[in-house]
Short mmCIF file of C-alpha atoms in Angstrom, two decimals:
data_model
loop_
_atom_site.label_atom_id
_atom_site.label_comp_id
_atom_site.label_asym_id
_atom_site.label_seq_id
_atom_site.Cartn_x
_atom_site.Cartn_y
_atom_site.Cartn_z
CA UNK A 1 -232.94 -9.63 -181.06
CA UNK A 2 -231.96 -5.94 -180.34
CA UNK A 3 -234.25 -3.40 -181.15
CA UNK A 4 -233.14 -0.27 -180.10
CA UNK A 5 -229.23 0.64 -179.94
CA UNK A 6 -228.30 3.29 -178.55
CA UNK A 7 -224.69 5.09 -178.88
CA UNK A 8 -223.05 8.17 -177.82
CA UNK A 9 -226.25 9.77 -176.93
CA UNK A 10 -226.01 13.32 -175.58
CA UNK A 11 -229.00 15.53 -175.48
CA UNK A 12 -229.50 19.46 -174.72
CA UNK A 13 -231.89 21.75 -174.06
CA UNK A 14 -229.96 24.94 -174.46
CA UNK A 15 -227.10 25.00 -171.97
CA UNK A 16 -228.99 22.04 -169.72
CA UNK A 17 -227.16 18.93 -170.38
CA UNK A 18 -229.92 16.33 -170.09
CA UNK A 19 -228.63 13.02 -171.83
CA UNK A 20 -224.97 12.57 -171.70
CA UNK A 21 -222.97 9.61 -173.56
CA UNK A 22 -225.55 6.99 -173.16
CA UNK A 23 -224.69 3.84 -174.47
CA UNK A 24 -227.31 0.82 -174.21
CA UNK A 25 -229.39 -1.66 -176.10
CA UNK A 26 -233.05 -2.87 -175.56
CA UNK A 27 -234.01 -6.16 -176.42
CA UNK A 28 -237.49 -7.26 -178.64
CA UNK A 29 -239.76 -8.55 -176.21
CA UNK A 30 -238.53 -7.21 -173.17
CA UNK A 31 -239.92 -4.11 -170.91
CA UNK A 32 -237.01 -2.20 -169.77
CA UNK A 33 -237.88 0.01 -166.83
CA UNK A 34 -236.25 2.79 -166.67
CA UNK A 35 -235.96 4.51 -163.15
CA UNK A 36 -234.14 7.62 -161.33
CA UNK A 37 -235.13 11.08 -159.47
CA UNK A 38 -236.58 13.88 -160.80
CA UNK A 39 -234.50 15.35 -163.37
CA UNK A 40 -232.22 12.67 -163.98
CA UNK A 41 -233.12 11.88 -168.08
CA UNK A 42 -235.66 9.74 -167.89
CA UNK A 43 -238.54 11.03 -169.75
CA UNK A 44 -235.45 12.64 -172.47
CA UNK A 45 -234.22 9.76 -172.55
CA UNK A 46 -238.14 8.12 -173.43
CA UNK A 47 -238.81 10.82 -176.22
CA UNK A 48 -236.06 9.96 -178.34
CA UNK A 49 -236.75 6.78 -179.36
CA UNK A 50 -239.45 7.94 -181.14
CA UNK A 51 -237.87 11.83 -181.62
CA UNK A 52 -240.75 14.09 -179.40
CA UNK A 53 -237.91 16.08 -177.93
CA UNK A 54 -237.58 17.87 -181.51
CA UNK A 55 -240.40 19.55 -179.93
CA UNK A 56 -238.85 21.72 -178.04
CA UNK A 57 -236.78 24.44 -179.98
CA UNK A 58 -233.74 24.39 -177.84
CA UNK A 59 -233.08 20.98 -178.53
CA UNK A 60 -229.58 19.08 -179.78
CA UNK A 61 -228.90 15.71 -179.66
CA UNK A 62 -225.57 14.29 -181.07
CA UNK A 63 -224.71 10.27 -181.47
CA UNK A 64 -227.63 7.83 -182.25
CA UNK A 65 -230.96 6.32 -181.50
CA UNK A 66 -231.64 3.11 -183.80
CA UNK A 67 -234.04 0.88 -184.13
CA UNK A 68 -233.48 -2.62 -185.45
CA UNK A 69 -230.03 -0.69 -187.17
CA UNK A 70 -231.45 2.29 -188.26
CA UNK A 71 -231.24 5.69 -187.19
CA UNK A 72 -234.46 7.03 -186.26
CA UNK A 73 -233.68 10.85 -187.79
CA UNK A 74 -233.69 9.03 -191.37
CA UNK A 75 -237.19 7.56 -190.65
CA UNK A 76 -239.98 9.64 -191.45
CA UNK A 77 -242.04 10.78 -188.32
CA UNK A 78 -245.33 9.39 -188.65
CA UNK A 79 -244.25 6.37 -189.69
CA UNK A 80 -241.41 6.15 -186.47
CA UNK A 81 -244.23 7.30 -184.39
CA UNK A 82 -246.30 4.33 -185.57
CA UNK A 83 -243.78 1.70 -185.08
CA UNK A 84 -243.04 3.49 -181.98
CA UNK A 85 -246.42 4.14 -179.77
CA UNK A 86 -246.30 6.17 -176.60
CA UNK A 87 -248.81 6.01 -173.37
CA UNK A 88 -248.40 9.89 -171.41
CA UNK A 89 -248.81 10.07 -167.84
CA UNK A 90 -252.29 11.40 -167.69
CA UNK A 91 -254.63 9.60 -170.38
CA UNK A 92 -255.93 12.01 -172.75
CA UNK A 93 -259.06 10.23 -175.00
CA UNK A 94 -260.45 11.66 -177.62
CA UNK A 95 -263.87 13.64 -177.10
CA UNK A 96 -265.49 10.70 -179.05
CA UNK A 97 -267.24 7.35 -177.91
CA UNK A 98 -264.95 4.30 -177.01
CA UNK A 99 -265.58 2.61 -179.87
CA UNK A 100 -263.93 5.82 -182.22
CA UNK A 101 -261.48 6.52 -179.84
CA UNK A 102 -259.59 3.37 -180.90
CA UNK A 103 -260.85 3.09 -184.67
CA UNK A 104 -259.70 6.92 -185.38
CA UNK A 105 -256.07 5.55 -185.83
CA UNK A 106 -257.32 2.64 -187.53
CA UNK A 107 -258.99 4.98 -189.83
CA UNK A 108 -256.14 7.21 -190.15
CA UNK A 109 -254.01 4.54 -191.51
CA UNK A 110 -256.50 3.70 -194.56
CA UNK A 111 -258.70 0.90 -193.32
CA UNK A 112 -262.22 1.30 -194.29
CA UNK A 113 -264.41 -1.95 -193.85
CA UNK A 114 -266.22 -1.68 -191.16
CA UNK A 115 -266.01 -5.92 -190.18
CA UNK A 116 -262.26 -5.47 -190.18
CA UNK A 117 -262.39 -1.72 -188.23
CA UNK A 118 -265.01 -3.76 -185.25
CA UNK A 119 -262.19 -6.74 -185.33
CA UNK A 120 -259.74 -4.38 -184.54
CA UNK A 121 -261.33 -2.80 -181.99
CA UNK A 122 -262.54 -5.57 -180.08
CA UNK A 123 -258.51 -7.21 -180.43
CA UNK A 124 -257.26 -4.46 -179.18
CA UNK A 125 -259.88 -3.57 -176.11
CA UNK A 126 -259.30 -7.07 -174.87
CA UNK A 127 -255.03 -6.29 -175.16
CA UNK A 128 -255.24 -3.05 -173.04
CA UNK A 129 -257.32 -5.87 -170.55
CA UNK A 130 -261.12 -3.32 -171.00
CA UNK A 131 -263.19 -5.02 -173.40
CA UNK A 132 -265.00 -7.04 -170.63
CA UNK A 133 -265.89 -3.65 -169.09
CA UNK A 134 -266.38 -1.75 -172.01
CA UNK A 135 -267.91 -4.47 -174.68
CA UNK A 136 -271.61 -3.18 -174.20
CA UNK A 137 -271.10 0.46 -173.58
CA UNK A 138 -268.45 1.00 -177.17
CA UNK A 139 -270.72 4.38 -178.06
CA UNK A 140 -270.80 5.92 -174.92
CA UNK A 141 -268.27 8.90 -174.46
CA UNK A 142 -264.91 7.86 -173.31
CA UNK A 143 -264.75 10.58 -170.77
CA UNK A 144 -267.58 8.60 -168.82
CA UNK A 145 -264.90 5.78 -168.34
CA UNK A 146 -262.46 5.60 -164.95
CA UNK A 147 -259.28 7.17 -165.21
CA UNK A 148 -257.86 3.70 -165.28
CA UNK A 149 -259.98 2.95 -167.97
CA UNK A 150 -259.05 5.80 -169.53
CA UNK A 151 -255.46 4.92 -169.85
CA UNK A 152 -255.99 1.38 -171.09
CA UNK A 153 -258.39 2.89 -173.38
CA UNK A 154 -255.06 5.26 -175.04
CA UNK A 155 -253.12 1.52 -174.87
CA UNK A 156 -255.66 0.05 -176.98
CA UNK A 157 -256.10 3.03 -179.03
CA UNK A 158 -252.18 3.06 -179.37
CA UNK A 159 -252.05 -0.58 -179.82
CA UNK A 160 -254.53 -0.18 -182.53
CA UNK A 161 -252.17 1.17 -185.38
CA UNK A 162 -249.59 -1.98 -185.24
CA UNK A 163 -246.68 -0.46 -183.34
CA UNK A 164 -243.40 -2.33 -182.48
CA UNK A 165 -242.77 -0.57 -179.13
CA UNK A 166 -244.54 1.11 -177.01
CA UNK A 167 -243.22 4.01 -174.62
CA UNK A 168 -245.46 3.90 -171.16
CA UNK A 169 -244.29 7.29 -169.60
CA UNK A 170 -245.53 6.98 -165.79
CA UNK A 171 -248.82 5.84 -166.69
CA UNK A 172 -250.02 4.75 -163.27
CA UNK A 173 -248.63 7.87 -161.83
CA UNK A 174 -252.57 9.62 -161.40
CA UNK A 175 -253.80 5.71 -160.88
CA UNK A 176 -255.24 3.75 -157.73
CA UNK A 177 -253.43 0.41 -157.19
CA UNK A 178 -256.17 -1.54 -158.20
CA UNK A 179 -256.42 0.34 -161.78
CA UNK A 180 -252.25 0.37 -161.55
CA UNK A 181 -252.54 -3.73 -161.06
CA UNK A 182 -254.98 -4.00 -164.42
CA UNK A 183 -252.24 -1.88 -166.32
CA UNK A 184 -249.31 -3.63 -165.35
CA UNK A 185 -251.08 -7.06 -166.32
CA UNK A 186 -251.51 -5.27 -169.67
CA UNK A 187 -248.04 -4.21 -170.12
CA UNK A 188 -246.91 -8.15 -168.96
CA UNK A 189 -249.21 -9.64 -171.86
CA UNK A 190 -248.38 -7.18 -174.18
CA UNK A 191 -244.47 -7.72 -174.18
CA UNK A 192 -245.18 -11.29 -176.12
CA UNK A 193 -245.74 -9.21 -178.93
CA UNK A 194 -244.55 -6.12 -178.49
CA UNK A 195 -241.21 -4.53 -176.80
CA UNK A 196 -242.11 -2.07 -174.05
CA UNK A 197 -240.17 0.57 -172.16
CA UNK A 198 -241.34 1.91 -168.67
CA UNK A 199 -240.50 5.35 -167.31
CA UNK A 200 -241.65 5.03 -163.95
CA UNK A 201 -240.78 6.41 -160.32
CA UNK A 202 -242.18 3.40 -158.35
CA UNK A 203 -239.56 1.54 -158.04
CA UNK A 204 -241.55 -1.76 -156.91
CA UNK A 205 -243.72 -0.89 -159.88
CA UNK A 206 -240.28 -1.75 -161.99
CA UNK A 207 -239.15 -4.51 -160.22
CA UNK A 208 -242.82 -5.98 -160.43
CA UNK A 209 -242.98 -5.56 -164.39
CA UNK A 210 -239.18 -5.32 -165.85
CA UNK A 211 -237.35 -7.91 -167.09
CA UNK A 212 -234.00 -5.36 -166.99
CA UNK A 213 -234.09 -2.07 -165.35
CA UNK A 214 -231.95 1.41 -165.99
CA UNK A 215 -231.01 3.53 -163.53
CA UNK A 216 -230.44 7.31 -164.10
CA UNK A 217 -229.03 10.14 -162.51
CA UNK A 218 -228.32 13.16 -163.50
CA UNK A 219 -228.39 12.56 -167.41
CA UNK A 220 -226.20 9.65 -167.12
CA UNK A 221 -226.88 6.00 -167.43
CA UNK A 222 -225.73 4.72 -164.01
CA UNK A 223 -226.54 0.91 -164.30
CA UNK A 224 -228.19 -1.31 -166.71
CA UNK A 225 -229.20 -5.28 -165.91
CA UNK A 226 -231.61 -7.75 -165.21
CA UNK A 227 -234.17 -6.54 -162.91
CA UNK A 228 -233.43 -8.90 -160.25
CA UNK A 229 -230.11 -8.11 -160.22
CA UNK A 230 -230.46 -4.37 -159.90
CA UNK A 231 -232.80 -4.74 -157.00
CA UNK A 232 -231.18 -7.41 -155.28
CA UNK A 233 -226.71 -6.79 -156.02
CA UNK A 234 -226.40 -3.90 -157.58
CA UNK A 235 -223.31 -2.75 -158.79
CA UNK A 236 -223.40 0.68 -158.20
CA UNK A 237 -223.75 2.47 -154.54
CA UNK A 238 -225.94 5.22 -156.08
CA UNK A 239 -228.24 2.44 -157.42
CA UNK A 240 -228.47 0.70 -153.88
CA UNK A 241 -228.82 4.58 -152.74
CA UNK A 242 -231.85 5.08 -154.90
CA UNK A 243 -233.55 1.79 -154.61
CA UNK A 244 -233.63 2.07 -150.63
CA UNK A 245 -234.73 5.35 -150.70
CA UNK A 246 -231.77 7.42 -149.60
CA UNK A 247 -232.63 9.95 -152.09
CA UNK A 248 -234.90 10.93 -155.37
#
């Protein structure tokens, strides 16, 4: 089943031309990663499936983002933001114990019996892979936590509002490869029930987790395919280019 489609998508800031006629699709149940140098659309790319780009005043975007056939400017922003769950490069918990860092969204969204609130919690800590470390230490301060715990701790709290998809934007980047290894086991699981896209610039950290990876450069989609295919044939030179390091 698709979930996103993508068509015609171009994408300004001003006079910078960052997205430019991207055409694509991304399945249900899939992680795309979604590689390329600095500057080449990536993170743009990321932040308008679930519109954060309208951010930034300069901003135009013309052709569409859907998901599951409907354009995401006609869905209203919280509720796009819920269905669509994002995990930044640095985690950023809130200054409030574990346990209410991943209830406050539960709370936000109108649940209020405390059973179902713990259940939650609990489901969610062991999804993000940290309720074995955490389960006896929910009310201390999340900032007392590892930065790897940190960031599974803004999965689980992101996971804990019922998204469909959920946007990891280089969330091992600040990460030892130990801390890197728990997240990526997360992000394997998770795609059972959820449909996951990557931005990341390890390129082994892609081939590792993707089941198709994009390649981008310079605002344009270069190549899009199964993951083993991209890293093994691929059918562009500037994909081959970027993959062994040649440039980015």
């Amino acid at each position: 089943m698709v979930k996103f489609e993508i068509h015609d998508l171009n994408i300004w800031f001003g006079s910078a031309h960052a997205i430019k006629q991207v055409n694509m699709e991304v399945q249900s149940n899939e992680i795309l990663s979604v590689i390329g140098p600095s500057n080449s659309g990536k993170t743009t790319f990321l932040r308008a499936l679930n519109r954060l780009n309208e951010l930034n005043v300069n901003y135009k975007i013309t052709g569409a983002v859907e998901l599951e056939r409907e354009d995401v400017r006609g869905i209203e922003i919280e509720e796009l933001r819920r269905k669509v769950g994002m995990v930044f490069a640095l985690p950023l918990p809130l200054p409030l114990s574990i346990f209410d860092n991943v209830a406050y969204g539960i709370r936000i969204h109108g649940e209020k019996g405390k059973e179902k609130i713990e259940e939650k919690v609990e489901e969610t800590l062991k999804q993000a892979y940290l309720w074995e470390e955490v389960k006896d230490r929910l009310s201390e301060s999340a900032f007392k936590l590892s930065g790897g715990q940190q960031q599974r701790l803004c999965i689980a709290r992101t996971l804990a509002v019922g998204p469909e998809v959920i946007l990891f934007d280089e969330p091992c980047s600040g990460l030892d490869p130990i801390s890197t290894a728990k997240v990526e086991d997360a992000m394997v699981k998770l795609k059972e029930k959820f449909t996951i896209v990557l931005v990341t610039n390890n390129v082994k950290q892609a081939a590792r987790v993707g089941d198709k990876t994009a390649f981008f450069l310079s605002g344009e989609l270069v190549e899009l395919n199964k993951t083993d295919r991209i890293f093994t044939a691929p059918k562009d030179k500037r994909t081959d280019g970027y993959i062994r390091g040649k440039f980015g």
